[in-house]
N, CA, C and O atoms as a MOPAC input file, in Angstrom:
PM7 MOZYME 1SCF
protein

 N    -11.53500 1    -8.37700 1   -33.02000 1
 C    -12.56300 1    -7.36900 1   -32.86400 1
 C    -12.63800 1    -6.96400 1   -31.40500 1
 O    -12.73600 1    -7.82300 1   -30.52900 1
 N    -12.59300 1    -5.67700 1   -31.13300 1
 C    -12.65900 1    -5.15100 1   -29.77800 1
 C    -14.04800 1    -4.59400 1   -29.52400 1
 O    -14.57600 1    -3.81800 1   -30.32100 1
 N    -14.62300 1    -4.99100 1   -28.42500 1
 C    -15.94300 1    -4.50200 1   -28.04900 1
 C    -15.76100 1    -3.32800 1   -27.11100 1
 O    -15.08600 1    -3.44800 1   -26.08800 1
 N    -16.34900 1    -2.20200 1   -27.44200 1
 C    -16.31300 1    -1.04500 1   -26.55100 1
 C    -17.73700 1    -0.67500 1   -26.19000 1
 O    -18.64000 1    -0.72900 1   -27.02500 1
 N    -17.92200 1    -0.30600 1   -24.96100 1
 C    -19.24100 1     0.07700 1   -24.49000 1
 C    -19.38000 1     1.59100 1   -24.53400 1
 O    -18.41300 1     2.30800 1   -24.27800 1
 N    -20.56900 1     2.08500 1   -24.85600 1
 C    -20.79300 1     3.52700 1   -24.76100 1
 C    -20.56600 1     3.99200 1   -23.32800 1
 O    -20.67500 1     3.20000 1   -22.39200 1
 N    -20.25200 1     5.27300 1   -23.15300 1
 C    -19.93700 1     5.81300 1   -21.82700 1
 C    -21.05200 1     5.54400 1   -20.82000 1
 O    -20.77200 1     5.21700 1   -19.66700 1
 N    -22.31300 1     5.67700 1   -21.23800 1
 C    -23.43000 1     5.42700 1   -20.32000 1
 C    -23.40600 1     3.99200 1   -19.80800 1
 O    -23.67600 1     3.75200 1   -18.63100 1
 N    -23.08900 1     3.03800 1   -20.67300 1
 C    -23.01800 1     1.63600 1   -20.25700 1
 C    -21.84200 1     1.41300 1   -19.32300 1
 O    -21.93800 1     0.62100 1   -18.38500 1
 N    -20.74000 1     2.09900 1   -19.56400 1
 C    -19.58300 1     1.99100 1   -18.66400 1
 C    -19.92600 1     2.53300 1   -17.29000 1
 O    -19.56900 1     1.92800 1   -16.27900 1
 N    -20.62200 1     3.67700 1   -17.23700 1
 C    -21.01500 1     4.26000 1   -15.95700 1
 C    -21.96100 1     3.32900 1   -15.21200 1
 O    -21.83900 1     3.16000 1   -13.99900 1
 N    -22.90800 1     2.72100 1   -15.93400 1
 C    -23.85100 1     1.79600 1   -15.31800 1
 C    -23.12600 1     0.57400 1   -14.77800 1
 O    -23.41500 1     0.12700 1   -13.66800 1
 N    -22.19600 1     0.03200 1   -15.54000 1
 C    -21.43100 1    -1.13000 1   -15.08900 1
 C    -20.63700 1    -0.78800 1   -13.83900 1
 O    -20.53000 1    -1.61300 1   -12.93200 1
 N    -20.08500 1     0.40500 1   -13.77900 1
 C    -19.29800 1     0.82600 1   -12.62700 1
 C    -20.17900 1     0.93400 1   -11.38400 1
 O    -19.76100 1     0.52700 1   -10.30000 1
 N    -21.40600 1     1.48200 1   -11.52400 1
 C    -22.27000 1     1.65700 1   -10.36400 1
 C    -22.87600 1     0.34300 1    -9.90300 1
 O    -23.28400 1     0.23300 1    -8.74700 1
 N    -22.94600 1    -0.65500 1   -10.77400 1
 C    -23.55200 1    -1.92700 1   -10.39000 1
 C    -22.52400 1    -2.95100 1    -9.92500 1
 O    -22.89800 1    -4.04100 1    -9.49200 1
 N    -21.23800 1    -2.62200 1   -10.00600 1
 C    -20.24400 1    -3.55600 1    -9.49600 1
 C    -20.40300 1    -3.62400 1    -7.98200 1
 O    -21.28600 1    -2.97100 1    -7.42400 1
 N    -19.60200 1    -4.36800 1    -7.34400 1
 C    -19.78800 1    -4.45200 1    -5.89600 1
 C    -19.08400 1    -5.67700 1    -5.37200 1
 O    -18.15700 1    -6.14200 1    -6.03500 1
 N    -19.43300 1    -6.21800 1    -4.27900 1
 C    -20.58600 1    -5.86700 1    -3.45400 1
 C    -20.40200 1    -4.50500 1    -2.77600 1
 O    -19.33000 1    -3.90100 1    -2.82200 1
 N    -21.46600 1    -4.05600 1    -2.15900 1
 C    -21.50700 1    -2.75400 1    -1.49400 1
 C    -21.69100 1    -2.95000 1     0.00000 1
 O    -22.14800 1    -3.99800 1     0.45600 1
 N    -21.32400 1    -1.91800 1     0.75400 1
 C    -21.40900 1    -1.98200 1     2.21300 1
 C    -22.19200 1    -0.79400 1     2.75500 1
 O    -22.15100 1     0.30600 1     2.20300 1
 N    -22.90100 1    -1.04000 1     3.84000 1
 C    -23.49000 1     0.03200 1     4.62900 1
 C    -22.54900 1     0.28100 1     5.79900 1
 O    -22.25600 1    -0.62300 1     6.58100 1
 N    -22.08300 1     1.51000 1     5.90500 1
 C    -21.13900 1     1.89600 1     6.95300 1
 C    -21.83000 1     2.87800 1     7.88000 1
 O    -22.36500 1     3.89000 1     7.42700 1
 N    -21.82300 1     2.58800 1     9.18100 1
 C    -22.34900 1     3.50800 1    10.18000 1
 C    -21.16000 1     4.19200 1    10.84200 1
 O    -20.19200 1     3.54400 1    11.23900 1
 N    -21.25300 1     5.50900 1    10.95200 1
 C    -20.16800 1     6.34000 1    11.46900 1
 C    -20.48200 1     6.83900 1    12.87300 1
 O    -21.64200 1     7.01300 1    13.24500 1
 N    -19.43000 1     7.06300 1    13.63600 1
 C    -19.56400 1     7.60100 1    14.98400 1
 C    -20.09300 1     9.03300 1    14.91400 1
 O    -19.80100 1     9.77300 1    13.97500 1
 N    -20.85600 1     9.39600 1    15.90300 1
 C    -21.32100 1    10.77800 1    16.01200 1
 C    -21.36800 1    11.16400 1    17.48500 1
 O    -21.39400 1    10.28500 1    18.34700 1
 N    -21.37900 1    12.44300 1    17.78800 1
 C    -21.37500 1    12.88100 1    19.18800 1
 C    -22.76700 1    12.96200 1    19.80200 1
 O    -22.91600 1    13.45100 1    20.92200 1
 N    -23.78100 1    12.49600 1    19.09500 1
 C    -25.16000 1    12.71300 1    19.52600 1
 C    -25.79700 1    11.47100 1    20.13700 1
 O    -26.36000 1    11.54200 1    21.22900 1
 N    -25.71800 1    10.34000 1    19.45200 1
 C    -26.47300 1     9.15100 1    19.85500 1
 C    -25.76800 1     8.35900 1    20.94500 1
 O    -24.55300 1     8.16400 1    20.91200 1
 N    -26.55700 1     7.91200 1    21.90600 1
 C    -26.03700 1     7.07200 1    22.97900 1
 C    -25.67700 1     5.69200 1    22.44400 1
 O    -26.28600 1     5.20500 1    21.49200 1
 N    -24.69100 1     5.07600 1    23.05900 1
 C    -24.27600 1     3.73900 1    22.64100 1
 C    -25.42500 1     2.75300 1    22.76700 1
 O    -25.58700 1     1.88000 1    21.91400 1
 N    -26.21600 1     2.87700 1    23.80600 1
 C    -27.35100 1     1.96900 1    23.98900 1
 C    -28.37700 1     2.13900 1    22.86800 1
 O    -29.01100 1     1.16700 1    22.45800 1
 N    -28.54000 1     3.35000 1    22.37800 1
 C    -29.46900 1     3.58500 1    21.28000 1
 C    -28.95900 1     2.93300 1    19.99600 1
 O    -29.74300 1     2.34100 1    19.25500 1
 N    -27.66700 1     3.03200 1    19.72600 1
 C    -27.08300 1     2.41700 1    18.53100 1
 C    -27.28200 1     0.90200 1    18.58200 1
 O    -27.63100 1     0.28900 1    17.57300 1
 N    -27.06500 1     0.30000 1    19.74400 1
 C    -27.31200 1    -1.13900 1    19.90800 1
 C    -28.78600 1    -1.43800 1    19.62000 1
 O    -29.10400 1    -2.39400 1    18.91300 1
 N    -29.66400 1    -0.63000 1    20.16000 1
 C    -31.10300 1    -0.80800 1    19.93400 1
 C    -31.43000 1    -0.78200 1    18.44600 1
 O    -32.16400 1    -1.64300 1    17.96000 1
 N    -30.89200 1     0.19600 1    17.71500 1
 C    -31.15400 1     0.31200 1    16.27500 1
 C    -30.65600 1    -0.92600 1    15.54300 1
 O    -31.37400 1    -1.48600 1    14.71500 1
 N    -29.42700 1    -1.36000 1    15.83900 1
 C    -28.86500 1    -2.52600 1    15.16100 1
 C    -29.69500 1    -3.77900 1    15.43000 1
 O    -29.86300 1    -4.61900 1    14.54600 1
 N    -30.20800 1    -3.90200 1    16.64300 1
 C    -31.03400 1    -5.07000 1    16.97800 1
 C    -32.39000 1    -4.98100 1    16.29400 1
 O    -32.86700 1    -5.95600 1    15.71400 1
 N    -33.00600 1    -3.81300 1    16.36500 1
 C    -34.35300 1    -3.65900 1    15.82600 1
 C    -34.37000 1    -3.71500 1    14.29700 1
 O    -35.18800 1    -4.42400 1    13.71200 1
 N    -33.48800 1    -2.98500 1    13.66200 1
 C    -33.53200 1    -2.90200 1    12.20500 1
 C    -32.90600 1    -4.12200 1    11.53100 1
 O    -33.51000 1    -4.72300 1    10.64400 1
 N    -31.69500 1    -4.48400 1    11.95300 1
 C    -30.99000 1    -5.58800 1    11.29300 1
 C    -31.30300 1    -6.94900 1    11.90900 1
 O    -31.03400 1    -7.98200 1    11.29600 1
 N    -31.86200 1    -6.95800 1    13.10600 1
 C    -32.16700 1    -8.22000 1    13.76900 1
 C    -30.96000 1    -8.89400 1    14.38600 1
 O    -30.97800 1   -10.09900 1    14.63700 1
 N    -29.89700 1    -8.11400 1    14.63600 1
 C    -28.69000 1    -8.68800 1    15.23400 1
 C    -28.94000 1    -9.09200 1    16.68100 1
 O    -29.78200 1    -8.51700 1    17.37100 1
 N    -28.19200 1   -10.09000 1    17.11800 1
 C    -28.23800 1   -10.48400 1    18.52800 1
 C    -27.69600 1    -9.33900 1    19.36500 1
 O    -27.04900 1    -8.42900 1    18.84600 1
 N    -27.96400 1    -9.38800 1    20.66700 1
 C    -27.44800 1    -8.35000 1    21.56300 1
 C    -25.92600 1    -8.29800 1    21.50100 1
 O    -25.34100 1    -7.21400 1    21.49600 1
 N    -25.28700 1    -9.45200 1    21.45500 1
 C    -23.82500 1    -9.50000 1    21.43200 1
 C    -23.27300 1    -8.90100 1    20.13800 1
 O    -22.31600 1    -8.12800 1    20.17600 1
 N    -23.87200 1    -9.25100 1    18.98600 1
 C    -23.38900 1    -8.73000 1    17.69600 1
 C    -23.64400 1    -7.22700 1    17.59000 1
 O    -22.78200 1    -6.48400 1    17.12100 1
 N    -24.81100 1    -6.78200 1    18.02100 1
 C    -25.13200 1    -5.35300 1    17.99200 1
 C    -24.17200 1    -4.57300 1    18.87900 1
 O    -23.72900 1    -3.48500 1    18.51000 1
 N    -23.85000 1    -5.12000 1    20.04300 1
 C    -22.91300 1    -4.47000 1    20.95600 1
 C    -21.51300 1    -4.41100 1    20.33800 1
 O    -20.82700 1    -3.39400 1    20.44600 1
 N    -21.09200 1    -5.50200 1    19.69100 1
 C    -19.78100 1    -5.55100 1    19.03000 1
 C    -19.69100 1    -4.48600 1    17.92900 1
 O    -18.68600 1    -3.78300 1    17.82800 1
 N    -20.72600 1    -4.37000 1    17.11600 1
 C    -20.73200 1    -3.36700 1    16.05600 1
 C    -20.74400 1    -1.95100 1    16.62900 1
 O    -20.05600 1    -1.06800 1    16.11700 1
 N    -21.52000 1    -1.73300 1    17.68600 1
 C    -21.55800 1    -0.42400 1    18.31700 1
 C    -20.17700 1    -0.04200 1    18.83700 1
 O    -19.75600 1     1.10500 1    18.68900 1
 N    -19.46400 1    -1.00100 1    19.44700 1
 C    -18.12100 1    -0.70400 1    19.95300 1
 C    -17.16300 1    -0.36500 1    18.82000 1
 O    -16.29200 1     0.48900 1    18.98200 1
 N    -17.31400 1    -1.02400 1    17.67700 1
 C    -16.48700 1    -0.69200 1    16.51800 1
 C    -16.78000 1     0.74200 1    16.07000 1
 O    -15.85600 1     1.49900 1    15.77500 1
 N    -18.04400 1     1.11200 1    16.01800 1
 C    -18.40900 1     2.48900 1    15.66800 1
 C    -17.76900 1     3.44700 1    16.66900 1
 O    -17.17200 1     4.45100 1    16.27900 1
 N    -17.89400 1     3.14000 1    17.93800 1
 C    -17.40000 1     4.02800 1    18.99700 1
 C    -15.87800 1     4.13800 1    18.99900 1
 O    -15.34000 1     5.24300 1    19.07000 1
 N    -15.18600 1     3.01800 1    18.92300 1
 C    -13.72100 1     3.02700 1    19.05100 1
 C    -12.99500 1     3.26700 1    17.72600 1
 O    -11.96800 1     3.94500 1    17.69900 1
 N    -13.52000 1     2.71700 1    16.62700 1
 C    -12.84500 1     2.83400 1    15.33500 1
 C    -13.40100 1     3.97300 1    14.48200 1
 O    -12.83200 1     4.32100 1    13.44700 1
 N    -14.50900 1     4.54500 1    14.92100 1
 C    -15.11500 1     5.64300 1    14.17800 1
 C    -16.15400 1     5.21200 1    13.16400 1
 O    -16.89500 1     6.05000 1    12.64800 1
 N    -16.22600 1     3.91600 1    12.86400 1
 C    -17.20900 1     3.40700 1    11.91300 1
 C    -17.25000 1     1.88200 1    11.99600 1
 O    -16.35600 1     1.24600 1    12.55300 1
 N    -18.30800 1     1.31900 1    11.42700 1
 C    -18.42300 1    -0.13900 1    11.31900 1
 C    -19.24800 1    -0.48700 1    10.09700 1
 O    -20.21300 1     0.20400 1     9.76900 1
 N    -18.86500 1    -1.55900 1     9.42700 1
 C    -19.65900 1    -2.09800 1     8.32600 1
 C    -20.74800 1    -2.95300 1     8.95900 1
 O    -20.46300 1    -3.94600 1     9.62800 1
 N    -21.99500 1    -2.55700 1     8.74100 1
 C    -23.11100 1    -3.25700 1     9.37900 1
 C    -23.86700 1    -4.16700 1     8.41800 1
 O    -24.67400 1    -4.99100 1     8.84900 1
 N    -23.61300 1    -4.02300 1     7.11300 1
 C    -24.26600 1    -4.88200 1     6.11900 1
 C    -23.47700 1    -4.83900 1     4.81900 1
 O    -22.75600 1    -3.87900 1     4.54400 1
 N    -23.62500 1    -5.88700 1     4.03100 1
 C    -22.96600 1    -5.96100 1     2.73200 1
 C    -23.88400 1    -6.66800 1     1.75200 1
 O    -24.53000 1    -7.65800 1     2.09600 1
 N    -23.93900 1    -6.15200 1     0.52200 1
 C    -24.78200 1    -6.76700 1    -0.49000 1
 C    -24.96500 1    -5.86100 1    -1.68900 1
 O    -24.11400 1    -5.01500 1    -1.96700 1
 N    -26.07800 1    -6.03000 1    -2.40900 1
 C    -26.34100 1    -5.21300 1    -3.59200 1
 C    -26.49600 1    -3.72700 1    -3.22300 1
 O    -26.97400 1    -3.38900 1    -2.14000 1
 N    -26.08900 1    -2.87200 1    -4.12900 1
 C    -26.09400 1    -1.43300 1    -3.85200 1
 C    -27.48300 1    -0.92900 1    -3.45800 1
 O    -27.61400 1    -0.17100 1    -2.49700 1
 N    -28.51800 1    -1.34100 1    -4.18700 1
 C    -29.86500 1    -0.85900 1    -3.86600 1
 C    -30.25300 1    -1.17900 1    -2.43400 1
 O    -30.82800 1    -0.33800 1    -1.74400 1
 N    -29.94600 1    -2.38100 1    -1.98500 1
 C    -30.27600 1    -2.76900 1    -0.61400 1
 C    -29.47600 1    -1.94600 1     0.39000 1
 O    -30.01000 1    -1.53700 1     1.42200 1
 N    -28.20600 1    -1.70300 1     0.09700 1
 C    -27.37200 1    -0.91700 1     1.00900 1
 C    -27.86600 1     0.52500 1     1.08900 1
 O    -27.80900 1     1.14700 1     2.15000 1
 N    -28.35100 1     1.05400 1    -0.03500 1
 C    -28.91000 1     2.40600 1    -0.02000 1
 C    -30.17800 1     2.46300 1     0.83200 1
 O    -30.42800 1     3.46400 1     1.50400 1
 N    -30.97700 1     1.39800 1     0.80800 1
 C    -32.15500 1     1.33600 1     1.67400 1
 C    -31.74600 1     1.29800 1     3.14100 1
 O    -32.36600 1     1.94900 1     3.98200 1
 N    -30.69300 1     0.52800 1     3.44700 1
 C    -30.19500 1     0.47900 1     4.82600 1
 C    -29.70900 1     1.85100 1     5.27700 1
 O    -29.98600 1     2.27100 1     6.40100 1
 N    -28.98500 1     2.55000 1     4.40600 1
 C    -28.48700 1     3.88200 1     4.75800 1
 C    -29.65300 1     4.81700 1     5.04400 1
 O    -29.62500 1     5.56400 1     6.02200 1
 N    -30.66800 1     4.78200 1     4.20500 1
 C    -31.83400 1     5.63700 1     4.44700 1
 C    -32.49500 1     5.29400 1     5.77900 1
 O    -32.91500 1     6.18600 1     6.51600 1
 N    -32.58600 1     4.00800 1     6.08300 1
 C    -33.17000 1     3.59600 1     7.36600 1
 C    -32.32900 1     4.10800 1     8.53000 1
 O    -32.87200 1     4.58300 1     9.52800 1
 N    -31.00200 1     4.01400 1     8.40800 1
 C    -30.12600 1     4.52200 1     9.47700 1
 C    -30.32600 1     6.02500 1     9.65100 1
 O    -30.35400 1     6.52000 1    10.77800 1
 N    -30.46500 1     6.75000 1     8.55200 1
 C    -30.73300 1     8.18800 1     8.63500 1
 C    -32.06800 1     8.43300 1     9.32500 1
 O    -32.19200 1     9.35300 1    10.13300 1
 N    -33.06600 1     7.61300 1     9.00900 1
 C    -34.37200 1     7.75700 1     9.65100 1
 C    -34.28400 1     7.54400 1    11.16200 1
 O    -35.04300 1     8.15100 1    11.91800 1
 N    -33.36800 1     6.69200 1    11.60100 1
 C    -33.13600 1     6.47500 1    13.02700 1
 C    -32.24900 1     7.56100 1    13.63500 1
 O    -32.06600 1     7.60000 1    14.85200 1
 N    -31.70100 1     8.43800 1    12.80200 1
 C    -30.84700 1     9.50700 1    13.30600 1
 C    -29.36800 1     9.15000 1    13.34700 1
 O    -28.57800 1     9.86700 1    13.96100 1
 N    -28.97700 1     8.04100 1    12.69500 1
 C    -27.57300 1     7.65300 1    12.65600 1
 C    -26.94700 1     8.14600 1    11.34700 1
 O    -27.63100 1     8.31000 1    10.33700 1
 N    -25.65300 1     8.37300 1    11.39100 1
 C    -24.91100 1     8.79300 1    10.20400 1
 C    -24.40000 1     7.53300 1     9.50600 1
 O    -23.65400 1     6.75500 1    10.10100 1
 N    -24.79600 1     7.32800 1     8.25000 1
 C    -24.39600 1     6.13700 1     7.50700 1
 C    -24.15900 1     6.48900 1     6.04400 1
 O    -24.73100 1     7.44000 1     5.51100 1
 N    -23.30300 1     5.69700 1     5.41500 1
 C    -22.99400 1     5.87400 1     3.99400 1
 C    -22.89500 1     4.51700 1     3.32400 1
 O    -22.81500 1     3.48300 1     3.98900 1
 N    -22.90100 1     4.53500 1     1.98800 1
 C    -22.69400 1     3.34200 1     1.17300 1
 C    -21.30300 1     3.44600 1     0.56800 1
 O    -20.88200 1     4.51800 1     0.13300 1
 N    -20.59000 1     2.31600 1     0.54300 1
 C    -19.30500 1     2.28000 1    -0.15800 1
 C    -19.14700 1     0.91400 1    -0.80200 1
 O    -19.75700 1    -0.07200 1    -0.38800 1
 N    -18.30900 1     0.89000 1    -1.82600 1
 C    -18.03200 1    -0.36900 1    -2.47400 1
 C    -17.09700 1    -1.17600 1    -1.58000 1
 O    -16.12900 1    -0.63200 1    -1.04800 1
 N    -17.37300 1    -2.45300 1    -1.41200 1
 C    -16.53300 1    -3.31100 1    -0.57100 1
 C    -15.12000 1    -3.33500 1    -1.14100 1
 O    -14.92600 1    -3.41300 1    -2.35400 1
 N    -14.16000 1    -3.26800 1    -0.26400 1
 C    -12.77400 1    -3.29100 1    -0.68200 1
 C    -12.25100 1    -1.93000 1    -1.09900 1
 O    -11.07400 1    -1.79100 1    -1.43300 1
 N    -13.10200 1    -0.94000 1    -1.08400 1
 C    -12.67200 1     0.41000 1    -1.50000 1
 C    -11.98000 1     1.13500 1    -0.36400 1
 O    -11.55200 1     2.27700 1    -0.53000 1

């Protein structure tokens, strides 16, 4: 016997897989010191970790700043937008 899921259940399963990542992207607007400030204030990263992530954003064009359930990553992305940073959610390993 083969079990098949309705299309809606397949779509739901696909969106809930993961883990998911919050990715912050480089932009021409925000100062590097401000990005460090945001990472420290919002995520609670140490000065060294926040600086390391900021350099990844600056030199590599983006950095993964958090990983976990999709809902939480979407909240992080919204918070980054509220701070004026460009961020997106992606599935880890994608």
